[in-house]
Coordinates of C-alpha atoms and ligand atoms in Angstrom, one line a residue:
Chain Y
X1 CA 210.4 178.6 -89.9
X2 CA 208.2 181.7 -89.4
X3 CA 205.6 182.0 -86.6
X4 CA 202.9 181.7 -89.2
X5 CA 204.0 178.1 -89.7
X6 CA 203.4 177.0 -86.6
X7 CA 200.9 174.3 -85.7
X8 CA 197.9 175.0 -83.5
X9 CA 197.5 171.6 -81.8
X10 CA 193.8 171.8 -80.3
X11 CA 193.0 167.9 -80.8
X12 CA 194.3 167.0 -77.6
X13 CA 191.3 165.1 -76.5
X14 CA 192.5 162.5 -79.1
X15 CA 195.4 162.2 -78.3
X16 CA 197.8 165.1 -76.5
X17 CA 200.7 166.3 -78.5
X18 CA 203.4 167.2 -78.4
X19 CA 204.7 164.5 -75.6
X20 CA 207.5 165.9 -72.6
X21 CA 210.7 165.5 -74.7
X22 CA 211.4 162.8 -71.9
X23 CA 208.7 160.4 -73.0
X24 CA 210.7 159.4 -76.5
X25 CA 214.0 159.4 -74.7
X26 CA 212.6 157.1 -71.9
X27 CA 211.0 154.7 -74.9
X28 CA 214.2 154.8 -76.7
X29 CA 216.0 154.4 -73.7
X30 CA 214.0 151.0 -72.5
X31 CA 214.2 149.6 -76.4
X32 CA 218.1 150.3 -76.4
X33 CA 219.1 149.7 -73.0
X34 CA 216.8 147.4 -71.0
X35 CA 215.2 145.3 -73.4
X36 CA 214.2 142.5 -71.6
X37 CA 210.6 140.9 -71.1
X38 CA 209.7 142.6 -68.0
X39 CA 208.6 140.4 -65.2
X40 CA 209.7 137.3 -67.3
X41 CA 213.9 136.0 -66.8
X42 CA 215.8 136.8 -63.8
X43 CA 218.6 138.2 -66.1
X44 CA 219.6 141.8 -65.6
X45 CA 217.8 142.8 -68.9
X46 CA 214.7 141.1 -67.9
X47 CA 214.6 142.8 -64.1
X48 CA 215.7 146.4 -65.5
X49 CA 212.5 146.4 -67.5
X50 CA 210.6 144.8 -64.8
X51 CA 211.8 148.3 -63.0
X52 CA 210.1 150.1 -65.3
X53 CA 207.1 148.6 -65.4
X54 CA 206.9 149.1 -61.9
X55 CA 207.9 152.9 -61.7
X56 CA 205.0 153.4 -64.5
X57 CA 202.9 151.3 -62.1
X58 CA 203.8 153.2 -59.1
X59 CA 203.1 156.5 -61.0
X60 CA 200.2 155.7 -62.2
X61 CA 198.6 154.4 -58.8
X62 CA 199.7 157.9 -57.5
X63 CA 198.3 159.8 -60.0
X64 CA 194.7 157.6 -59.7
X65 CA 194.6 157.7 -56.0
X66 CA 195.2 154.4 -55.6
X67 CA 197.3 153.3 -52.1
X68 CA 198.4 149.9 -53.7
X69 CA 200.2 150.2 -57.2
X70 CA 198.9 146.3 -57.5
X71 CA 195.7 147.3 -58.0
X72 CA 196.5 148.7 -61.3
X73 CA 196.6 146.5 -64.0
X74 CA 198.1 147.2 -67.3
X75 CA 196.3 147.3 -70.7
X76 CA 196.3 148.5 -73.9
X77 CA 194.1 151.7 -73.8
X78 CA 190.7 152.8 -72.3
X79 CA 189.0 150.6 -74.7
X80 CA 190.4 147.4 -73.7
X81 CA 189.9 148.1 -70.0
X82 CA 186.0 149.5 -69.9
X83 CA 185.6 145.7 -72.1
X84 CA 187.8 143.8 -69.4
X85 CA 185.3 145.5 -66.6
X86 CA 182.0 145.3 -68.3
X87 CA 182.7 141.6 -70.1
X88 CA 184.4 140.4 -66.9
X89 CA 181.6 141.8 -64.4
X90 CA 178.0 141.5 -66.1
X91 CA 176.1 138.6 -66.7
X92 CA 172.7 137.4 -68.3
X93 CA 170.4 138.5 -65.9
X94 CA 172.1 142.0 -64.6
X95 CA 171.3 145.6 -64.9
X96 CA 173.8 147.9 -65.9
X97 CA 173.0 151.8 -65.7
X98 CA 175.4 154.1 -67.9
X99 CA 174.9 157.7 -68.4
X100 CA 174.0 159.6 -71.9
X101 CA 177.4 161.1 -72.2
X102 CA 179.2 157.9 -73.2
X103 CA 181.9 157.3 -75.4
X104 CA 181.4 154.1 -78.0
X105 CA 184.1 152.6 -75.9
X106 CA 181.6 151.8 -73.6
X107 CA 178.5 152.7 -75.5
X108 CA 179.6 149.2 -78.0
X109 CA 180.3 146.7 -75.6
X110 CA 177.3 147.5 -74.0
X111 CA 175.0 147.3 -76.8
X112 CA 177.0 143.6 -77.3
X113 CA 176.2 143.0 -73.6
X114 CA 172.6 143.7 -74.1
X115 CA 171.8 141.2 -76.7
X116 CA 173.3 138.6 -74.3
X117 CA 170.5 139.1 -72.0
X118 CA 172.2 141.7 -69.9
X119 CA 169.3 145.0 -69.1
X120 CA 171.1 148.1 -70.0
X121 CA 169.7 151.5 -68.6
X122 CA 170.8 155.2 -70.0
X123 CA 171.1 157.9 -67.5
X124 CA 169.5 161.1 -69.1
X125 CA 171.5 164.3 -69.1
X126 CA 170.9 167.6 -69.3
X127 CA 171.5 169.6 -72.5
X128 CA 174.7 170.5 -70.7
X129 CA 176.3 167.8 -70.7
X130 CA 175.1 167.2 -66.9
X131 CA 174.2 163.7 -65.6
X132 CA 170.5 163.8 -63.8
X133 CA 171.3 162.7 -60.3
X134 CA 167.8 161.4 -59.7
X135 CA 167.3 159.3 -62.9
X136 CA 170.4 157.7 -62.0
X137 CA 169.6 156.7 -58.3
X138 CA 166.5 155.9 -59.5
X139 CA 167.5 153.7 -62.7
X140 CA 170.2 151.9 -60.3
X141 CA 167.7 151.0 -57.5
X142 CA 166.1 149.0 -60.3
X143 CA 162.9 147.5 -60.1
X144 CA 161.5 144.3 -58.4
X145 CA 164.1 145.0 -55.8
X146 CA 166.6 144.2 -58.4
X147 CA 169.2 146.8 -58.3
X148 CA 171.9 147.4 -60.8
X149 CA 175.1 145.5 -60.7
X150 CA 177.2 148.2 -62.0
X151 CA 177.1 152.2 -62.7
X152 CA 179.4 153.0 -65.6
X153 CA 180.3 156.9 -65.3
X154 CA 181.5 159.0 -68.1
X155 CA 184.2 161.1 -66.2
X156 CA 184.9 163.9 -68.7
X157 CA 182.7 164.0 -71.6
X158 CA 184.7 163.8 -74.5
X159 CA 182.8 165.8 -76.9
X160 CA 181.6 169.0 -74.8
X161 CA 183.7 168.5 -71.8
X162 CA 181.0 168.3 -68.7
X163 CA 182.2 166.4 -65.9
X164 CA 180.4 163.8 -63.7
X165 CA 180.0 164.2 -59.7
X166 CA 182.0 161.2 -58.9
X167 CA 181.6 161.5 -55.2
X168 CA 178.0 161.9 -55.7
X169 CA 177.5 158.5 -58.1
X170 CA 180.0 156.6 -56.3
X171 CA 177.2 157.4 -53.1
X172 CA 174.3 156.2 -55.5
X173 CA 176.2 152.8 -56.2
X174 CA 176.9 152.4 -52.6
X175 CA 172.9 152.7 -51.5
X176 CA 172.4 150.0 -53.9
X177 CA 175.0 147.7 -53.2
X178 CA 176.8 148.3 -57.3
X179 CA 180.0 148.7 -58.1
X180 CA 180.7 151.9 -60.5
X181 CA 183.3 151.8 -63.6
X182 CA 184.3 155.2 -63.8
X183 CA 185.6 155.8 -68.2
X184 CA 188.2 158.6 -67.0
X185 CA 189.9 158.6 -70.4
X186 CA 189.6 161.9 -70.9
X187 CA 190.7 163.0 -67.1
X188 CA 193.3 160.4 -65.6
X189 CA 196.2 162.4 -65.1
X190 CA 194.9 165.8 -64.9
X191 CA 191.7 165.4 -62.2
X192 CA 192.2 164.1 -58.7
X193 CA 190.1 161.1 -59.3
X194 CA 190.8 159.5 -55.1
X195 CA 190.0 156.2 -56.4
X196 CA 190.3 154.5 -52.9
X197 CA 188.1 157.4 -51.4
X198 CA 184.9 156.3 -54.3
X199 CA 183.6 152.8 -52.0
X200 CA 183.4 149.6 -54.6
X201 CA 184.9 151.5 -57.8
X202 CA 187.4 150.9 -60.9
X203 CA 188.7 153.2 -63.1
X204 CA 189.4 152.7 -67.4
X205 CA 192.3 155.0 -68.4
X206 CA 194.3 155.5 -70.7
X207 CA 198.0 156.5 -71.2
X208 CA 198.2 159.0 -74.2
X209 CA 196.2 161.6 -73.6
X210 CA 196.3 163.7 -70.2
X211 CA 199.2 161.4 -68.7
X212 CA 201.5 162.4 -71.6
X213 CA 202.3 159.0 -72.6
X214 CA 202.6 157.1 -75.9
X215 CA 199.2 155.0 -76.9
X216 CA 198.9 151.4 -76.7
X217 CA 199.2 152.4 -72.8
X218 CA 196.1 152.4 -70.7
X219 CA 194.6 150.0 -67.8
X220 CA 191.9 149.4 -65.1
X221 CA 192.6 150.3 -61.8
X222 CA 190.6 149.2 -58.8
X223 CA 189.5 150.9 -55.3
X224 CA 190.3 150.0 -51.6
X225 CA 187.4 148.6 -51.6
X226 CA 186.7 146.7 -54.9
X227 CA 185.9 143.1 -54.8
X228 CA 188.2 142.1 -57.8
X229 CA 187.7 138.5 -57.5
X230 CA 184.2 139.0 -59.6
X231 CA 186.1 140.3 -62.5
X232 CA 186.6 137.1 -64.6
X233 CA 189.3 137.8 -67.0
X234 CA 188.9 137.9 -70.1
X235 CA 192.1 137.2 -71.7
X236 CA 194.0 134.4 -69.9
X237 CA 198.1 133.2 -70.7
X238 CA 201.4 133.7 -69.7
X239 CA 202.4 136.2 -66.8
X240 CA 205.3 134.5 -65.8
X241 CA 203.9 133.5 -62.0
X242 CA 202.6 130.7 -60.9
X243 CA 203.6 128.8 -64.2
X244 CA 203.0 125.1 -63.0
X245 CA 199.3 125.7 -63.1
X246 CA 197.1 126.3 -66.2
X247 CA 194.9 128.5 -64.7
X248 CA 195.1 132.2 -64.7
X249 CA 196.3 133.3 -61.5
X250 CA 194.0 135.2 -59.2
X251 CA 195.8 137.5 -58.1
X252 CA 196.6 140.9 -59.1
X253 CA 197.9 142.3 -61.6
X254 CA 198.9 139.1 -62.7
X255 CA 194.9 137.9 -63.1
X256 CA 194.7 141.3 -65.6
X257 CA 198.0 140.8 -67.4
X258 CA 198.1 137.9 -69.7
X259 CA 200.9 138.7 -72.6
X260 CA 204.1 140.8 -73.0
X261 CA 203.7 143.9 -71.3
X262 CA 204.2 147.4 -73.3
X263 CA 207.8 147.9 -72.0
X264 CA 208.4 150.6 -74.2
X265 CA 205.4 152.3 -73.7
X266 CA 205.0 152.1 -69.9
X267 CA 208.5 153.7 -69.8
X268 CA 207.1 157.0 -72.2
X269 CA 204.1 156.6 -69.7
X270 CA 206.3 157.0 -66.6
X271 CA 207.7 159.9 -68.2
X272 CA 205.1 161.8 -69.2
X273 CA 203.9 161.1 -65.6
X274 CA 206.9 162.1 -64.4
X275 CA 206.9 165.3 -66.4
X276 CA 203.7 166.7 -64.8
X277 CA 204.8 165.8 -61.5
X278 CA 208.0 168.0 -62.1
X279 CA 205.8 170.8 -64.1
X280 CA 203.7 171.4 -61.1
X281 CA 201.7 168.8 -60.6
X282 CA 198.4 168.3 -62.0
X283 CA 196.2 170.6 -60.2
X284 CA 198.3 173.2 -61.8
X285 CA 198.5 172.1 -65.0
X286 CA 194.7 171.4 -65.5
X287 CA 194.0 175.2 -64.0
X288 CA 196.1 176.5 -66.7
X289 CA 194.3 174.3 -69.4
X290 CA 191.0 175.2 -67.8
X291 CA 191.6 179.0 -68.0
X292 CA 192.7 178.5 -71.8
X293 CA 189.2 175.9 -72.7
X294 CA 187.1 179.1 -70.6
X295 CA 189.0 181.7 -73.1
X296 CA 187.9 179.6 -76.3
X297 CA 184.8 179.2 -74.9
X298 CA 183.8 183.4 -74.5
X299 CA 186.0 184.3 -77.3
X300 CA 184.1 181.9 -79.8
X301 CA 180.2 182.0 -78.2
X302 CA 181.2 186.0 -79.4
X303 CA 181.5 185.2 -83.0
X304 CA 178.8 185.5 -85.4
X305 CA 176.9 182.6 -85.6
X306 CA 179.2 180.6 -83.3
X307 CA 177.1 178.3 -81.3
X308 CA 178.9 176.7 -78.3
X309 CA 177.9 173.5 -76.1
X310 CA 178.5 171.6 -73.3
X311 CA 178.9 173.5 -69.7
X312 CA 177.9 177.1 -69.1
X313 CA 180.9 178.9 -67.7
X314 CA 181.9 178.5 -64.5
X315 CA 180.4 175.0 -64.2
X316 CA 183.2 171.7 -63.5
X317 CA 184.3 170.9 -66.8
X318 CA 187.5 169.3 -68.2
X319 CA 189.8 171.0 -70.8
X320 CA 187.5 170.3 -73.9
X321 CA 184.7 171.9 -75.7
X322 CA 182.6 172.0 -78.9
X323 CA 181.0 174.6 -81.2
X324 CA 179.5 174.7 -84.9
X325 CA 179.5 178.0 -87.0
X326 CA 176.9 178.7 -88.9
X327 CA 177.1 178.3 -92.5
X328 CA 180.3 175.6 -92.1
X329 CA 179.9 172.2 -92.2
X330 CA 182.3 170.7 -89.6
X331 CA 184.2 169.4 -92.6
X332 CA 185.1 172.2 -94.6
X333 CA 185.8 174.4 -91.2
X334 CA 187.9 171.5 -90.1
X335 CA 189.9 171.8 -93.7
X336 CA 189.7 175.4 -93.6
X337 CA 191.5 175.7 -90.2
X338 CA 193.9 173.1 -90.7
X339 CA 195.1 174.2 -94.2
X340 CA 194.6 178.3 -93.7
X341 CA 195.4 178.7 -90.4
X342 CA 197.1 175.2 -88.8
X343 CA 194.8 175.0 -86.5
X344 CA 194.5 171.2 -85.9
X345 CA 190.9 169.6 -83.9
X346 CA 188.4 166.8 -84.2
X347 CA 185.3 167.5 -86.3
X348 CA 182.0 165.0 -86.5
X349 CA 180.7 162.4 -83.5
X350 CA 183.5 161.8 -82.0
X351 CA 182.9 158.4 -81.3
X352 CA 180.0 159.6 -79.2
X353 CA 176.6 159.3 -81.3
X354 CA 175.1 159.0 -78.4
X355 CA 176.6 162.2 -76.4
X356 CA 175.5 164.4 -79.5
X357 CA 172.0 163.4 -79.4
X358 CA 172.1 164.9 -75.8
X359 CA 173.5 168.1 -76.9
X360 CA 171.3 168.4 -79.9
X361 CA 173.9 167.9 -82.3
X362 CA 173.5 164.5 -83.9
X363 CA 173.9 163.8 -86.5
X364 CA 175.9 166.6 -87.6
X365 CA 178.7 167.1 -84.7
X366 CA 180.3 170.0 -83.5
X367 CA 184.2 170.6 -83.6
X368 CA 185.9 170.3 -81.1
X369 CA 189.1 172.2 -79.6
X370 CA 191.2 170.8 -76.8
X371 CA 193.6 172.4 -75.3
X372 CA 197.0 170.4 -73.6
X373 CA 200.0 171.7 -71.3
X374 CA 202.2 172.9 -74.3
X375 CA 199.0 175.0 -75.5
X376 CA 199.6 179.2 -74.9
X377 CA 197.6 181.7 -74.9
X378 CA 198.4 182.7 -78.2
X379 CA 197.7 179.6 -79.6
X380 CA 193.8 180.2 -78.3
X381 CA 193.8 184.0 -79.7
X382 CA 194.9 182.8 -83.2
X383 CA 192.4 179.7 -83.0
X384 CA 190.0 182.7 -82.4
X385 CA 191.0 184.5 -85.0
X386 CA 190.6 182.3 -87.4
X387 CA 187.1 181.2 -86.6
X388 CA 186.6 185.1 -86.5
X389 CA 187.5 185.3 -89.9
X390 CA 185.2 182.1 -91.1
X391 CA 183.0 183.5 -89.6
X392 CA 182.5 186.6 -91.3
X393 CA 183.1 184.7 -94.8
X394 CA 180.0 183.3 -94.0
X395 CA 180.3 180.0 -94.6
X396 CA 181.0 176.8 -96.6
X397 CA 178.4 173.8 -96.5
Chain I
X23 CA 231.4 133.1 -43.5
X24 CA 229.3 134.5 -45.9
X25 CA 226.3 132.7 -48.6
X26 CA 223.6 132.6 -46.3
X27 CA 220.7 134.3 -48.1
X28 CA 217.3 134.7 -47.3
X29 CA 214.9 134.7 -50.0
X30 CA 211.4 136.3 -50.4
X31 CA 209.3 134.8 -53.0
X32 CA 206.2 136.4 -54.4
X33 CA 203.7 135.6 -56.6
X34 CA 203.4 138.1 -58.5
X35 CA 206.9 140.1 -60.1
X36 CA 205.0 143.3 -59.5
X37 CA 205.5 142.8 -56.2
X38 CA 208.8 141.7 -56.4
X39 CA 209.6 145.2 -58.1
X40 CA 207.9 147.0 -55.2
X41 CA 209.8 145.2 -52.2
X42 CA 213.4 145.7 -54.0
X43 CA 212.5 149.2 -54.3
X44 CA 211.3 149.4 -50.5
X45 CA 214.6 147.3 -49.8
X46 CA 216.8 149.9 -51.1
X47 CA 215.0 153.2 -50.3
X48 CA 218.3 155.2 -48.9
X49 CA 218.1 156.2 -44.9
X50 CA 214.6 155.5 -43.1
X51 CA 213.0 153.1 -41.0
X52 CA 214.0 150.8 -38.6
X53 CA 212.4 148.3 -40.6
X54 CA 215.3 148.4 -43.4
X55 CA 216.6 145.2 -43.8
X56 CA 220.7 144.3 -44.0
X57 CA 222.1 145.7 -47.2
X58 CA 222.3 143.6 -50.3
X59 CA 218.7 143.1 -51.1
X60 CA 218.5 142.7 -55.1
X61 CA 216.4 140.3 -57.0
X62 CA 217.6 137.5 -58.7
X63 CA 215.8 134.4 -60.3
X64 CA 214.5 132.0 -57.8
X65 CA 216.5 129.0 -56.8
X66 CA 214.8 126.5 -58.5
X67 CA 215.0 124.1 -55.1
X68 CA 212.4 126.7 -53.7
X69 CA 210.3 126.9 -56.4
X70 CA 209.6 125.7 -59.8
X71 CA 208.4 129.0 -61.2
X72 CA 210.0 131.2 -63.5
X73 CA 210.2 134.1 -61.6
X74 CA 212.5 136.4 -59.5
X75 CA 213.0 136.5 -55.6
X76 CA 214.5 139.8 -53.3
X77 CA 217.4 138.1 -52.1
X78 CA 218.8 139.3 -49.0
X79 CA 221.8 139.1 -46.8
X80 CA 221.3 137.1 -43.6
X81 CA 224.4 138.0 -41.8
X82 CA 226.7 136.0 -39.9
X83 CA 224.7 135.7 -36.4
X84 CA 220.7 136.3 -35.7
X85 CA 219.6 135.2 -39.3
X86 CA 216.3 135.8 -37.7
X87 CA 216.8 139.2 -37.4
X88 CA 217.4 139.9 -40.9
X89 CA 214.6 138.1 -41.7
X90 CA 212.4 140.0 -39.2
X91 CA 213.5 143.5 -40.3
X92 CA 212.3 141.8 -44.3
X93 CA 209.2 141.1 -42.9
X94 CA 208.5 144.4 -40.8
X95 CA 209.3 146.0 -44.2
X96 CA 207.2 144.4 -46.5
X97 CA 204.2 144.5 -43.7
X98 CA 204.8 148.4 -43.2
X99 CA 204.4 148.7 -46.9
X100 CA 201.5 146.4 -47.6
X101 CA 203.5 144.6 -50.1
X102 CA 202.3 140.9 -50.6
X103 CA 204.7 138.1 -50.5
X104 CA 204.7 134.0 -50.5
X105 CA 207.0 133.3 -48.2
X106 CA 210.6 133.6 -47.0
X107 CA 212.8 131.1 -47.3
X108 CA 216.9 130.1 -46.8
X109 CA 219.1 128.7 -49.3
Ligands
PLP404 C1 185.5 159.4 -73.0 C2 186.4 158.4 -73.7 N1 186.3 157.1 -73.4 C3 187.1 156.2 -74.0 C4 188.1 156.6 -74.9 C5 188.9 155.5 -75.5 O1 190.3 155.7 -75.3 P1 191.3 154.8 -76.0 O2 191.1 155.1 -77.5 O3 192.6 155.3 -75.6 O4 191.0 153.4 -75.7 C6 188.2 157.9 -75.3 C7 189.1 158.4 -76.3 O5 189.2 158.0 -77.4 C8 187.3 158.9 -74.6 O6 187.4 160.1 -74.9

């Protein structure tokens, strides 16, 4: 296969690819060789997944910043934890304040929320990407001496790549006595999130994208100091405790997990986590991704009528960012890159209508390039190049 | 004269899966229980639950101290159990 073959993976915001080599051996691994339902029987097949589960629990809880691994409970992605938080939390009556960089994971279900009598406020943000500080401490005091019950926090913007000041919005929710959902779907795994260190918190992440794994692997994970007992779960069943009664139990994880767990996947997600610890660590690996997201973002705000949002250089950001070229829809560059050069990213909303109207890009979009750990340098100088030479085509509406 | 187990029950397996993995850490503490610590499905005269129990050596003499050292363990590591029991 020649070099000019080669795939330019940049859609790693969606999902990251290619996974640690470890990740499909460790799935194939648990399917062939420890098939049992984890956490079910007492047979040896049954308690060899169980380990599993546990060592992806375990690695998880590390990589969140979480001192108890039982304070992480298993689900199927991002999506299905921000709606296990938000439907298990808020009632009729509450106020909820999210910010304008939200993802329709959360954007939906609070939108669902508000038409069953729950007050939902938006947190403006700067054009940036940047979350106003004083709207929100203002918007979560409330009025009437009602304050918000939660503070749901885009981590890392999905479409531009700002990042929020946890430290700083996990002190607004404090002052006001609500407890903050932090969507870190785009940053668990990478960022030091020190969930126990963020007061009355949880976290919503998800499994395939910066931890490496497969999807279908996500979960919400709580703080030191999260009162858990006020989530009400949402799905209730089996977990293969406290089986005389027919309530769900209340304890953790066990109030969370209802169902078969993902055996298979939680072992890819162990991997993957274990691949980063071995490669590293994070802190290395999201340096090296954000040295290769700063080089796409000079090399393409170069390019003739290249237009480039989200942070300005320098600013915290994750390892995404967006652009449009002039004369190109997102479309046709997206088909143009992908079929010309192999150059593979996410064009359009990206499930984030709201997030482009803050840029300015709605309804439009931008495209969007995302680098992961298998990403080299040469992979962002012929991503470059490509645009470079789009650009001077001039363009394709 | 061997047979004498202690068992620790838990409500929850992910527990369980911590405290065998505590149990069977290599060198370390003080706190490290007697050898043997595995989990096995729980004897159903000590509960009618489905689930699995760290069963542990308790030794020929001093069955308290084996279950002392399972207690200091699972304390030191936070890990959340129901109760120990003997069978
Ligand atoms: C910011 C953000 N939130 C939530 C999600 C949802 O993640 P998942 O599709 O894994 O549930 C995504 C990714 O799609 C995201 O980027």
């Amino acid at each position: 296969m020649g070099g000019d073959d080669r795939i330019v993976y940049l859609d790693n915001a969606a999902t990251s690819w290619p996974k640690p080599a470890g990740v499909a051996d460790a799935m194939a691994a648990f399917l062939r060789d420890s098939g049992g339902n984890p956490g079910r029987s007492g047979h040896r097949l049954s308690i060899a997944a169980g380990r599993v589960v546990a060592e992806a629990r375990d690695a998880v809880a590390e990589a969140l910043g979480v001192g108890d691994p039982l304070r992480v409970a298993f689900a199927a992605n991002a999506t299905a934890a921000i709606n296990a938080a938000l439907f298990g939390v808020l009632r009729p009556g509450d106020l909820v304040v999210a910010d304008g960089m939200a993802h329709n994971a959360v954007a939906r279900p609070l939108t669902e929320l508000g038409r069953m009598g729950v007050s939902v406020k938006w947190i403006r943000c700067g054009r940036d990407g940047s979350i106003d500080l004083a709207h929100a401490e203002k918007l979560v005091r409330g009025t009437g001496g009602r304050a918000a019950r939660m503070l749901v926090v885009t981590h890392g913007s999905n479409v531009c790549g700002s990042l929020a000041p946890l430290g700083e919005l996990a002190g607004v929710a404090a002052r006001h006595g609500a407890t903050m959902l932090v969507d870190a779907a785009q940053t668990a795994g990478i960022e030091d999130l020190g969930l126990d260190s963020l007061g009355d918190a949880m976290v919503a992440f998800t499994g395939h994208k910066a931890m490496l794994g497969p999807g279908g692997t996500g979960g919400l994970a709580f703080s030191r100091g999260a009162d858990i007992g006020r989530v009400r779960p949402l799905v209730r069943g089996g977990t293969g405790s406290a089986s005389d009664s027919e309530d769900q139990p209340a304890f953790m994880p066990d109030r969370l997990e209802a169902g078969t767990a993902n055996g298979p996947g939680l072992a890819g997600l162990a991997a993957g986590l274990g691949w980063i610890a071995g490669n590293g660590g994070r802190g290395a690996i999201r340096d090296r991704e954000l040295r290769l997201t700063e080089a796409l973002v000079s090399g393409i705000a170069a390019l003739p009528g290249a237009a480039v949002y989200g942070p300005e250089p320098g600013r915290p950001r994750c390892a995404v960012m967006s652009f449009t070229l002039a004369g190109w829809s997102c479309s046709e560059l997206a088909l143009a890159l992908d079929e010309r050069y192999g150059v593979l990213c996410r064009v359009g909303l990206h499930c984030a209508p709201r997030a482009h109207r803050v840029l300015g890009t709605f309804p439009d979009g931008t495209a969007r390039f995302a680098p992961g750990p298998f990403t080299t340098e040469a992979d962002v100088e012929r991503a470059i190049g490509a645009l470079a030479e789009l650009a001077a085509e001039g363009g394709r509406a | 004269m061997s047979g004498r187990y202690g068992y620790v029950l838990f409500h929850t397996s992910a527990a369980a899966f911590r405290a065998e993995k505590a149990a069977r850490e290599p060198g370390a503490s003080g706190n490290r229980p007697s050898t043997g610590a595995r989990l096995v499905p729980t004897p159903r005269a000590l509960s009618s639950d489905c689930g699995v129990s760290l069963r542990f050596d308790l030794g020929e003499a001093g069955a308290g101290d084996a279950e002392r050292a399972m207690r200091a363990l699972l304390d030191a590591r936070g890990i959340p159990f129901d109760r120990i029991a003997e069978a």
